[in-house]
Each structure stands twice: as structure tokens, then as C-alpha cells.
mmCIF file of C-alpha atoms in Angstrom:
data_model
loop_
_atom_site.group_PDB
_atom_site.id
_atom_site.type_symbol
_atom_site.label_atom_id
_atom_site.label_comp_id
_atom_site.label_asym_id
_atom_site.label_seq_id
_atom_site.Cartn_x
_atom_site.Cartn_y
_atom_site.Cartn_z
ATOM 1 C CA ALA A 955 -11.919 1.047 21.105
ATOM 2 C CA ARG A 956 -13.084 4.470 19.881
ATOM 3 C CA LEU A 957 -14.484 3.110 16.606
ATOM 4 C CA GLU A 958 -16.041 0.070 18.244
ATOM 5 C CA LYS A 959 -17.752 2.306 20.840
ATOM 6 C CA GLN A 960 -19.196 4.311 17.929
ATOM 7 C CA GLY A 961 -20.745 1.156 16.430
ATOM 8 C CA VAL A 962 -18.156 0.360 13.745
ATOM 9 C CA THR A 963 -18.024 -3.371 12.957
ATOM 10 C CA PHE A 964 -14.671 -5.106 12.610
ATOM 11 C CA ARG A 965 -13.631 -7.983 10.362
ATOM 12 C CA LYS A 966 -10.345 -8.291 12.286
ATOM 13 C CA LYS A 967 -9.270 -6.503 15.457
ATOM 14 C CA PRO A 968 -5.615 -5.563 16.135
ATOM 15 C CA ASP A 969 -4.953 -8.503 18.477
ATOM 16 C CA GLU A 970 -6.593 -11.181 16.306
ATOM 17 C CA GLY A 971 -5.122 -13.479 13.657
ATOM 18 C CA ARG A 972 -1.587 -13.951 12.361
ATOM 19 C CA MET A 973 -0.899 -10.317 11.575
ATOM 20 C CA LYS A 974 -0.774 -8.183 14.705
ATOM 21 C CA GLY A 975 -0.786 -4.406 14.539
ATOM 22 C CA LEU A 976 -3.459 -3.985 11.899
ATOM 23 C CA ALA A 977 -7.233 -4.155 11.849
ATOM 24 C CA PHE A 978 -9.981 -4.310 9.258
ATOM 25 C CA ALA A 979 -13.255 -2.459 9.837
ATOM 26 C CA PHE A 980 -16.287 -2.439 7.547
ATOM 27 C CA ASP A 981 -17.680 0.714 5.961
ATOM 28 C CA PRO A 982 -21.481 0.982 5.384
ATOM 29 C CA ASP A 983 -21.171 -0.792 1.996
ATOM 30 C CA GLY A 984 -19.109 -3.672 3.355
ATOM 31 C CA TYR A 985 -15.746 -2.472 2.011
ATOM 32 C CA TRP A 986 -12.841 -3.427 4.219
ATOM 33 C CA ILE A 987 -11.027 -0.461 5.734
ATOM 34 C CA GLU A 988 -7.484 -1.332 6.807
ATOM 35 C CA ILE A 989 -6.356 0.506 9.934
ATOM 36 C CA CYS A 990 -2.634 0.566 10.803
ATOM 37 C CA SER A 991 -0.515 2.399 13.329
ATOM 38 C CA ARG A 992 1.122 5.558 12.034
ATOM 39 C CA CYS A 993 4.824 6.267 12.396
ATOM 40 C CA ARG A 994 4.505 8.383 15.587
ATOM 41 C CA ARG A 995 7.884 10.084 15.341
ATOM 42 C CA LEU A 996 6.669 12.143 12.371
ATOM 43 C CA GLY A 997 4.525 14.291 14.651
ATOM 44 C CA TRP A 998 1.398 14.783 12.538
ATOM 45 C CA SER A 999 -1.368 16.398 14.545
ATOM 46 C CA GLU A 1000 -4.282 14.905 12.587
ATOM 47 C CA TYR A 1001 -5.802 11.814 14.174
ATOM 48 C CA GLN A 1002 -6.052 9.928 10.872
ATOM 49 C CA ASN A 1003 -5.560 10.280 7.126
ATOM 50 C CA LEU A 1004 -6.139 8.169 4.028
ATOM 51 C CA SER A 1005 -3.028 6.024 3.717
ATOM 52 C CA GLN A 1006 -3.474 3.659 0.803
ATOM 53 C CA THR A 1007 -5.721 2.035 -1.750
ATOM 54 C CA MET A 1008 -5.194 -1.657 -2.414
ATOM 55 C CA LEU A 1009 -5.889 -3.190 -5.818
ATOM 56 C CA ARG A 1010 -5.573 -6.857 -6.680
ATOM 57 C CA VAL A 1011 -3.715 -7.314 -9.964
ATOM 58 C CA LYS A 1012 -3.256 -10.229 -12.363
ATOM 59 C CA ASP A 1013 0.459 -9.615 -13.029
ATOM 60 C CA GLY A 1014 2.388 -7.701 -10.368
ATOM 61 C CA PRO A 1015 5.547 -6.813 -12.305
ATOM 62 C CA GLU A 1016 3.520 -5.763 -15.367
ATOM 63 C CA SER A 1017 1.280 -3.544 -13.226
ATOM 64 C CA VAL A 1018 4.257 -1.956 -11.464
ATOM 65 C CA ASP A 1019 5.796 -1.234 -14.877
ATOM 66 C CA PHE A 1020 2.541 0.438 -15.995
ATOM 67 C CA TYR A 1021 2.242 2.712 -12.946
ATOM 68 C CA THR A 1022 5.912 3.684 -12.869
ATOM 69 C CA LYS A 1023 6.427 4.104 -16.633
ATOM 70 C CA HIS A 1024 3.130 5.701 -17.637
ATOM 71 C CA LEU A 1025 1.974 7.478 -14.473
ATOM 72 C CA GLY A 1026 5.333 8.408 -12.954
ATOM 73 C CA MET A 1027 4.852 6.599 -9.652
ATOM 74 C CA THR A 1028 7.805 5.453 -7.549
ATOM 75 C CA LEU A 1029 8.023 1.887 -6.274
ATOM 76 C CA LEU A 1030 8.668 2.290 -2.552
ATOM 77 C CA ARG A 1031 8.698 -1.337 -1.513
ATOM 78 C CA ARG A 1032 8.066 -4.859 -2.734
ATOM 79 C CA SER A 1033 7.283 -7.561 -0.186
ATOM 80 C CA ASP A 1034 7.254 -11.193 -1.318
ATOM 81 C CA PHE A 1035 5.466 -13.786 0.798
ATOM 82 C CA LYS A 1036 6.790 -16.993 -0.740
ATOM 83 C CA ARG A 1037 5.064 -19.309 1.716
ATOM 84 C CA TRP A 1038 1.672 -17.834 0.853
ATOM 85 C CA LYS A 1039 2.545 -17.184 -2.812
ATOM 86 C CA PHE A 1040 1.742 -13.490 -3.056
ATOM 87 C CA SER A 1041 3.549 -10.149 -3.297
ATOM 88 C CA LEU A 1042 2.710 -6.605 -2.266
ATOM 89 C CA PHE A 1043 3.963 -3.544 -4.137
ATOM 90 C CA PHE A 1044 3.694 -0.048 -2.613
ATOM 91 C CA LEU A 1045 3.879 2.902 -5.029
ATOM 92 C CA ALA A 1046 3.580 6.647 -4.505
ATOM 93 C CA SER A 1047 3.578 9.847 -6.498
ATOM 94 C CA LEU A 1048 6.603 11.628 -5.022
ATOM 95 C CA SER A 1049 8.387 14.686 -6.316
ATOM 96 C CA ALA A 1050 12.183 14.812 -6.326
ATOM 97 C CA GLU A 1051 11.978 17.173 -3.342
ATOM 98 C CA GLU A 1052 9.777 14.734 -1.380
ATOM 99 C CA GLN A 1053 12.184 11.889 -2.146
ATOM 100 C CA GLN A 1054 15.106 14.040 -0.943
ATOM 101 C CA GLU A 1055 13.241 15.015 2.242
ATOM 102 C CA ALA A 1056 12.576 11.327 2.937
ATOM 103 C CA ALA A 1057 16.240 10.491 2.339
ATOM 104 C CA ASP A 1058 17.288 13.274 4.723
ATOM 105 C CA ARG A 1059 14.860 12.070 7.428
ATOM 106 C CA ARG A 1060 16.126 8.497 7.063
ATOM 107 C CA ALA A 1061 19.777 9.582 7.252
ATOM 108 C CA GLU A 1062 19.030 11.636 10.364
ATOM 109 C CA ARG A 1063 17.261 8.715 12.069
ATOM 110 C CA ARG A 1064 20.045 6.293 11.158
ATOM 111 C CA ALA A 1065 22.656 8.654 12.580
ATOM 112 C CA ARG A 1066 20.773 8.810 15.893
ATOM 113 C CA LYS A 1067 19.984 5.104 16.210
ATOM 114 C CA PRO A 1068 22.016 2.133 14.981
ATOM 115 C CA ARG A 1069 20.073 -0.028 12.585
ATOM 116 C CA SER A 1070 19.282 -3.552 13.730
ATOM 117 C CA HIS A 1071 19.506 -6.353 11.220
ATOM 118 C CA SER A 1072 17.047 -9.190 11.463
ATOM 119 C CA SER A 1073 17.623 -12.585 9.980
ATOM 120 C CA SER A 1074 15.893 -13.191 6.700
ATOM 121 C CA SER A 1075 13.014 -15.625 6.575
ATOM 122 C CA SER A 1076 12.397 -18.116 3.831
ATOM 123 C CA SER A 1077 8.690 -17.290 3.922
ATOM 124 C CA SER A 1078 8.913 -13.558 3.207
ATOM 125 C CA SER A 1079 11.265 -10.882 1.997
ATOM 126 C CA SER A 1080 10.994 -7.161 1.487
ATOM 127 C CA SER A 1081 12.965 -4.810 -0.685
ATOM 128 C CA SER A 1082 12.891 -1.139 -1.483
ATOM 129 C CA SER A 1083 13.610 0.374 -4.885
ATOM 130 C CA GLY A 1084 16.043 2.841 -3.368
ATOM 131 C CA GLY A 1085 17.825 2.763 -0.050
ATOM 132 C CA ASP A 1086 16.372 6.058 1.154
ATOM 133 C CA LEU A 1087 12.795 5.826 -0.060
ATOM 134 C CA PRO A 1088 10.180 6.237 2.659
ATOM 135 C CA SER A 1089 8.053 3.490 4.090
ATOM 136 C CA PRO A 1090 4.346 3.902 3.244
ATOM 137 C CA SER A 1091 3.652 4.569 6.944
ATOM 138 C CA GLU A 1092 6.030 7.563 6.830
ATOM 139 C CA LEU A 1093 4.106 9.379 4.108
ATOM 140 C CA TRP A 1094 1.225 11.778 4.536
ATOM 141 C CA GLN A 1095 -0.024 11.343 0.969
ATOM 142 C CA PRO A 1096 -1.720 8.055 0.058
ATOM 143 C CA VAL A 1097 0.066 5.190 -1.647
ATOM 144 C CA LEU A 1098 -1.163 2.568 -4.070
ATOM 145 C CA GLU A 1099 -0.778 -1.003 -2.818
ATOM 146 C CA LEU A 1100 -0.887 -3.696 -5.506
ATOM 147 C CA THR A 1101 -1.551 -7.261 -4.348
ATOM 148 C CA TRP A 1102 -0.450 -10.018 -6.725
ATOM 149 C CA ASN A 1103 -1.232 -13.686 -6.164
ATOM 150 C CA HIS A 1104 1.555 -15.613 -7.873
ATOM 151 C CA GLY A 1105 0.482 -17.680 -10.857
ATOM 152 C CA THR A 1106 -2.526 -15.588 -11.856
ATOM 153 C CA GLU A 1107 -0.453 -13.969 -14.626
ATOM 154 C CA LYS A 1108 -0.287 -17.378 -16.362
ATOM 155 C CA ASP A 1109 -4.010 -18.159 -16.031
ATOM 156 C CA VAL A 1110 -5.758 -16.943 -19.214
ATOM 157 C CA ASP A 1111 -9.160 -17.239 -17.511
ATOM 158 C CA PHE A 1112 -8.211 -15.255 -14.391
ATOM 159 C CA LYS A 1113 -9.683 -11.764 -14.143
ATOM 160 C CA VAL A 1114 -9.632 -9.315 -11.272
ATOM 161 C CA HIS A 1115 -13.006 -7.774 -10.481
ATOM 162 C CA ASP A 1116 -12.836 -4.129 -11.544
ATOM 163 C CA GLY A 1117 -15.984 -3.098 -9.675
ATOM 164 C CA ASN A 1118 -17.603 -1.718 -12.823
ATOM 165 C CA SER A 1119 -19.123 -4.994 -13.999
ATOM 166 C CA GLN A 1120 -21.746 -6.874 -11.997
ATOM 167 C CA PRO A 1121 -21.789 -6.881 -9.084
ATOM 168 C CA GLN A 1122 -20.762 -3.244 -9.148
ATOM 169 C CA GLY A 1123 -18.615 -1.933 -6.345
ATOM 170 C CA PHE A 1124 -15.321 -0.072 -6.170
ATOM 171 C CA GLY A 1125 -15.051 1.968 -9.367
ATOM 172 C CA HIS A 1126 -11.637 3.518 -9.996
ATOM 173 C CA ILE A 1127 -8.616 5.411 -8.737
ATOM 174 C CA GLY A 1128 -7.765 8.878 -10.058
ATOM 175 C CA PHE A 1129 -4.705 10.936 -10.992
ATOM 176 C CA LEU A 1130 -4.343 14.698 -11.376
ATOM 177 C CA VAL A 1131 -2.188 15.912 -14.277
ATOM 178 C CA ASP A 1132 -0.985 19.371 -15.313
ATOM 179 C CA ASP A 1133 -1.310 18.777 -19.073
ATOM 180 C CA PHE A 1134 -4.565 16.867 -19.492
ATOM 181 C CA GLU A 1135 -4.638 16.953 -23.308
ATOM 182 C CA GLY A 1136 -0.953 16.102 -23.699
ATOM 183 C CA THR A 1137 -1.144 13.266 -21.171
ATOM 184 C CA CYS A 1138 -4.116 11.595 -22.850
ATOM 185 C CA GLN A 1139 -2.806 11.761 -26.443
#
């Protein structure tokens, strides 16, 4: 209610639609801002932080290969929604130390609380690249979410809007590198 009281317009409020627990607000340019609940047990004192950037891609597996192979990202999770024919891929730039810290936190939580197993659904499935990789909601640093609508990879005429052609909008994502010259050669 805080954002709504401040005049922020919503596309979807937390209690609306099929997906509960997330909302979409509009920024001044009409971009959708996804708002999700943070993993409270992590104890961050900041009220909010940038969590993710979502890009639509033509070929999900090919895009994941690009970001992991060329930019060193780690695939945290892949969620397939067979009924709706799309997949989500969550990637992050994590050091070996950050991956180990996440594994340690997961092991500690699992030791305290038995894990419940839910029955799998034919309409969706989710998998992680490694058993101890963090969920995107457990990370402070932002993740890259790739959304792939199945079948677009086979459509020669399909193009995602990159925001740099008309109508212009979202422009790019950015990476920091230690060896700029060596990376770009």
C-alpha cells in the first residue's frame, strides 16, 4: 500500500490474477517493474534492492549458452511452463566464494528444517543447475532472467525488440570486466 499511497500505478497487484505473491507497477515511462517478496530469513536491512532484469529471447538454450560460456554467468534455475509453452532461466554472476556461501546457507537451513517434497505438475517444472545454488530471491546482487516462448527459435521471422530500433525503449544490460582489452579481443 506504500507505493499506491505515493501515487504509483499498478498493472497487477499482489492479490490479483493467477500468480499470487508478485506485483507489477509502472515506472514513469511505462516499463513494468516486478515487485516480489524477499527471502526474509536473510536479514537484509535495506527496504528494497534491484533484483533482476528480464529479457525476452528467441532461443532460450542458445542464450543461456552465450551468457554462461562467454560472460561467465551461472545458471541458477530453469523453470519450464509446458502448459503455457514458455521457460524462464535465471542467471547470476557469482564468484566461487559466493557459490560456497550459498551452499553453506542451504545446508544449514536443510539441517534445521526437513525439506518437504511436493508432487510434480505436468504444467510446470523447475530445476537448478547445481543442488546448492541459491534461489534468485536469496541473492543481494541482481540476476538476469531470460524468458523464452517455445517455438520462436524455429520462426525465421521472429525477432525480439531490442529497444534500440523504433520505437526506442530499453537499451542494454552491462557487465564490468577486469581486462577490458583482453575481453573484447
